[in-house]
Amino acid sequence: MINVIKNFKISELSNTKFIHPVKVTFNQNGKDKTWEAVRSHNSVAILLYHEEKNAFLLVKQFRAPVYLNDSSKMYTYELCAGLVDKDKSLLEIAKEEIDEECGYAVDINKIQKVTSFFTNVGISGGCQHLFFAKINESMKIHDGGGINDEQIELHFLPIEKCDELIFDESKAKTPGLMFSFYWFFKNQKEMGL
């Protein structure tokens, strides 16, 4: 997929759907302080290991905030992920995101919780819940790519190329993605891989 970005403009937000800018005032150790923050949804992210390809299935997509800060970054490399904005369990949301973004049907009982951590701690402080699942071609149900107007490209990364991606500063990626690789390699023997 070739990204062509035109008419990139910046305007102030007033009525927002997913994030809510706020001004926070507080007293810390006797000093009055002010902070600008954003209220946002928590999220789930899933490291997907494709057994037959011996590769991770990542999503590759255009992210306007990254482009805003560095217009040389046309794509980000990310884990399959989604917002916790539905009245469903974290596992149900993870399963749904694997289907929508990547096109695989994974049994909810085969999705493993890894850990949770906070992201963007200076701006939003949202909690991301990290999961892991194995996939194979027998689970493939459609091409993926997201829903509505999402333009998600699937990217298989052979596991031996992880270090290359982690340290390639020309490619935008998330800390959660890099942490999930660390977790995988630290635990792969226990997983029988």
Tab-separated table of C-alpha atoms in Angstrom:
chain	number	residue	atom	x	y	z
A	1	MET	CA	0.000	0.000	0.000
A	2	ILE	CA	1.366	3.405	-0.953
A	3	ASN	CA	0.443	6.276	1.335
A	4	VAL	CA	-0.295	9.618	-0.238
A	5	ILE	CA	-1.029	12.310	2.323
A	6	LYS	CA	-2.560	15.558	1.068
A	7	ASN	CA	-3.984	18.660	2.731
A	8	PHE	CA	-2.559	17.851	6.185
A	9	LYS	CA	-3.973	20.598	8.480
A	10	ILE	CA	-4.007	21.208	12.211
A	11	SER	CA	-6.974	22.711	14.055
A	12	GLU	CA	-8.080	23.021	17.678
A	13	LEU	CA	-10.412	20.394	19.160
A	14	SER	CA	-13.602	21.233	20.984
A	15	ASN	CA	-16.015	18.275	20.853
A	16	THR	CA	-13.948	15.095	20.851
A	17	LYS	CA	-14.892	11.442	20.535
A	18	PHE	CA	-11.866	9.425	21.728
A	19	ILE	CA	-9.680	11.870	23.668
A	20	HIS	CA	-10.504	14.775	25.935
A	21	PRO	CA	-7.874	17.481	26.565
A	22	VAL	CA	-7.942	18.762	30.136
A	23	LYS	CA	-6.025	21.172	32.349
A	24	VAL	CA	-5.098	19.655	35.705
A	25	THR	CA	-4.128	21.733	38.726
A	26	PHE	CA	-2.779	20.231	41.935
A	27	ASN	CA	-0.469	20.834	44.862
A	28	GLN	CA	2.585	18.596	45.121
A	29	ASN	CA	4.737	18.883	48.238
A	30	GLY	CA	3.514	22.417	48.906
A	31	LYS	CA	3.949	23.661	45.315
A	32	ASP	CA	0.993	24.512	43.092
A	33	LYS	CA	1.301	22.908	39.682
A	34	THR	CA	-0.559	22.881	36.383
A	35	TRP	CA	-0.467	20.131	33.770
A	36	GLU	CA	-2.106	19.624	30.393
A	37	ALA	CA	-3.342	16.100	29.897
A	38	VAL	CA	-5.615	14.007	27.744
A	39	ARG	CA	-8.263	11.616	29.000
A	40	SER	CA	-8.367	8.615	26.709
A	41	HIS	CA	-9.515	5.010	26.570
A	42	ASN	CA	-7.399	2.129	27.778
A	43	SER	CA	-6.392	-0.411	25.140
A	44	VAL	CA	-5.537	-4.006	24.357
A	45	ALA	CA	-2.586	-5.137	22.225
A	46	ILE	CA	-1.840	-8.650	21.023
A	47	LEU	CA	1.481	-10.153	19.963
A	48	LEU	CA	0.560	-12.691	17.272
A	49	TYR	CA	2.999	-15.495	16.498
A	50	HIS	CA	2.358	-17.319	13.202
A	51	GLU	CA	3.449	-20.922	13.742
A	52	GLU	CA	3.891	-21.926	10.090
A	53	LYS	CA	5.752	-18.776	9.064
A	54	ASN	CA	7.818	-18.590	12.306
A	55	ALA	CA	6.993	-14.895	12.224
A	56	PHE	CA	5.108	-12.231	14.109
A	57	LEU	CA	2.062	-10.707	12.459
A	58	LEU	CA	2.231	-6.949	12.889
A	59	VAL	CA	-0.002	-4.210	11.602
A	60	LYS	CA	1.376	-1.350	9.563
A	61	GLN	CA	-0.597	1.860	9.262
A	62	PHE	CA	-0.486	5.617	8.863
A	63	ARG	CA	-0.689	7.455	12.205
A	64	ALA	CA	-1.393	11.193	11.918
A	65	PRO	CA	0.206	12.114	15.298
A	66	VAL	CA	3.469	10.399	14.313
A	67	TYR	CA	3.402	12.102	10.909
A	68	LEU	CA	2.701	15.426	12.645
A	69	ASN	CA	5.959	15.053	14.587
A	70	ASP	CA	8.041	13.484	11.779
A	71	SER	CA	6.710	13.601	8.222
A	72	SER	CA	9.328	11.046	7.120
A	73	LYS	CA	7.408	8.364	9.061
A	74	MET	CA	4.615	7.324	6.707
A	75	TYR	CA	3.788	4.140	8.644
A	76	THR	CA	4.037	2.742	12.127
A	77	TYR	CA	4.730	-0.905	12.915
A	78	GLU	CA	2.468	-2.015	15.738
A	79	LEU	CA	0.873	-4.920	17.499
A	80	CYS	CA	-2.708	-5.737	16.627
A	81	ALA	CA	-4.563	-3.469	19.058
A	82	GLY	CA	-7.749	-1.646	19.900
A	83	LEU	CA	-9.464	0.619	22.375
A	84	VAL	CA	-11.333	-0.629	25.414
A	85	ASP	CA	-14.478	1.280	24.507
A	86	LYS	CA	-17.113	-1.487	24.591
A	87	ASP	CA	-18.961	-3.294	27.345
A	88	LYS	CA	-16.956	-6.487	26.764
A	89	SER	CA	-14.154	-8.272	28.600
A	90	LEU	CA	-10.556	-7.503	27.651
A	91	LEU	CA	-10.247	-10.999	26.150
A	92	GLU	CA	-13.370	-10.475	24.023
A	93	ILE	CA	-12.009	-7.160	22.750
A	94	ALA	CA	-8.632	-8.771	21.978
A	95	LYS	CA	-10.340	-11.592	20.040
A	96	GLU	CA	-12.427	-9.061	18.109
A	97	GLU	CA	-9.364	-6.972	17.191
A	98	ILE	CA	-7.475	-10.047	15.919
A	99	ASP	CA	-10.452	-10.774	13.655
A	100	GLU	CA	-11.028	-7.199	12.432
A	101	GLU	CA	-7.417	-6.128	11.910
A	102	CYS	CA	-5.725	-9.396	10.965
A	103	GLY	CA	-8.459	-11.739	9.717
A	104	TYR	CA	-7.834	-14.660	12.093
A	105	ALA	CA	-10.356	-16.390	14.357
A	106	VAL	CA	-8.585	-17.243	17.608
A	107	ASP	CA	-10.339	-19.177	20.365
A	108	ILE	CA	-10.694	-16.839	23.342
A	109	ASN	CA	-9.233	-19.555	25.602
A	110	LYS	CA	-6.028	-19.530	23.499
A	111	ILE	CA	-5.338	-15.836	24.124
A	112	GLN	CA	-2.837	-15.442	26.957
A	113	LYS	CA	-2.573	-12.357	29.182
A	114	VAL	CA	1.030	-11.136	29.436
A	115	THR	CA	0.861	-7.953	31.533
A	116	SER	CA	-0.472	-4.411	31.652
A	117	PHE	CA	1.457	-1.150	31.537
A	118	PHE	CA	0.814	2.555	31.185
A	119	THR	CA	1.516	4.437	27.976
A	120	ASN	CA	2.043	8.124	27.225
A	121	VAL	CA	2.437	8.770	30.955
A	122	GLY	CA	3.133	12.485	30.441
A	123	ILE	CA	-0.001	13.054	28.353
A	124	SER	CA	-2.741	10.449	28.747
A	125	GLY	CA	-1.545	7.713	31.110
A	126	GLY	CA	-3.759	5.102	29.453
A	127	CYS	CA	-3.365	1.480	30.476
A	128	GLN	CA	-2.523	-1.051	27.762
A	129	HIS	CA	-3.293	-4.715	28.377
A	130	LEU	CA	-0.838	-6.953	26.518
A	131	PHE	CA	-1.834	-10.412	25.255
A	132	PHE	CA	-0.212	-13.187	23.218
A	133	ALA	CA	-1.727	-15.701	20.799
A	134	LYS	CA	-0.461	-18.245	18.309
A	135	ILE	CA	-2.051	-18.276	14.867
A	136	ASN	CA	-1.837	-20.460	11.770
A	137	GLU	CA	-3.459	-20.535	8.350
A	138	SER	CA	-6.279	-22.851	9.500
A	139	MET	CA	-7.563	-19.881	11.555
A	140	LYS	CA	-7.608	-17.449	8.607
A	141	ILE	CA	-11.171	-16.241	7.917
A	142	HIS	CA	-10.606	-13.091	5.811
A	143	ASP	CA	-7.915	-10.649	4.670
A	144	GLY	CA	-8.106	-8.327	7.689
A	145	GLY	CA	-7.298	-4.658	7.235
A	146	GLY	CA	-9.637	-3.234	9.851
A	147	ILE	CA	-13.194	-2.011	9.736
A	148	ASN	CA	-14.963	1.167	8.648
A	149	ASP	CA	-12.305	3.449	7.150
A	150	GLU	CA	-9.212	1.835	8.720
A	151	GLN	CA	-6.400	1.187	6.255
A	152	ILE	CA	-4.348	-1.469	8.009
A	153	GLU	CA	-1.683	-3.428	6.172
A	154	LEU	CA	-0.520	-6.768	7.572
A	155	HIS	CA	3.222	-7.309	7.942
A	156	PHE	CA	4.859	-10.654	8.749
A	157	LEU	CA	8.149	-10.165	10.570
A	158	PRO	CA	10.364	-13.285	10.730
A	159	ILE	CA	11.430	-13.723	14.351
A	160	GLU	CA	15.117	-13.526	13.399
A	161	LYS	CA	14.493	-9.966	12.085
A	162	CYS	CA	13.183	-8.578	15.416
A	163	ASP	CA	16.446	-6.946	16.471
A	164	GLU	CA	16.757	-5.344	13.054
A	165	LEU	CA	13.291	-3.764	13.389
A	166	ILE	CA	13.811	-2.712	17.019
A	167	PHE	CA	16.989	-0.763	16.223
A	168	ASP	CA	15.956	0.588	12.794
A	169	GLU	CA	15.210	4.213	13.666
A	170	SER	CA	13.844	4.862	10.171
A	171	LYS	CA	10.770	2.798	11.113
A	172	ALA	CA	8.270	4.110	13.660
A	173	LYS	CA	7.211	1.545	16.245
A	174	THR	CA	5.740	1.457	19.710
A	175	PRO	CA	7.447	0.600	23.013
A	176	GLY	CA	4.765	-2.060	23.591
A	177	LEU	CA	5.832	-3.820	20.402
A	178	MET	CA	9.470	-3.851	21.467
A	179	PHE	CA	8.594	-5.007	25.002
A	180	SER	CA	6.463	-7.841	23.603
A	181	PHE	CA	9.485	-9.139	21.643
A	182	TYR	CA	11.529	-9.143	24.850
A	183	TRP	CA	8.752	-11.069	26.632
A	184	PHE	CA	8.483	-13.607	23.786
A	185	PHE	CA	12.192	-14.405	23.632
A	186	LYS	CA	12.444	-14.595	27.418
A	187	ASN	CA	9.548	-17.090	27.553
A	188	GLN	CA	9.682	-18.998	24.247
A	189	LYS	CA	11.169	-22.176	25.757
A	190	GLU	CA	8.341	-22.337	28.285
A	191	MET	CA	5.880	-21.970	25.377
A	192	GLY	CA	7.481	-24.898	23.537
A	193	LEU	CA	8.832	-22.757	20.685
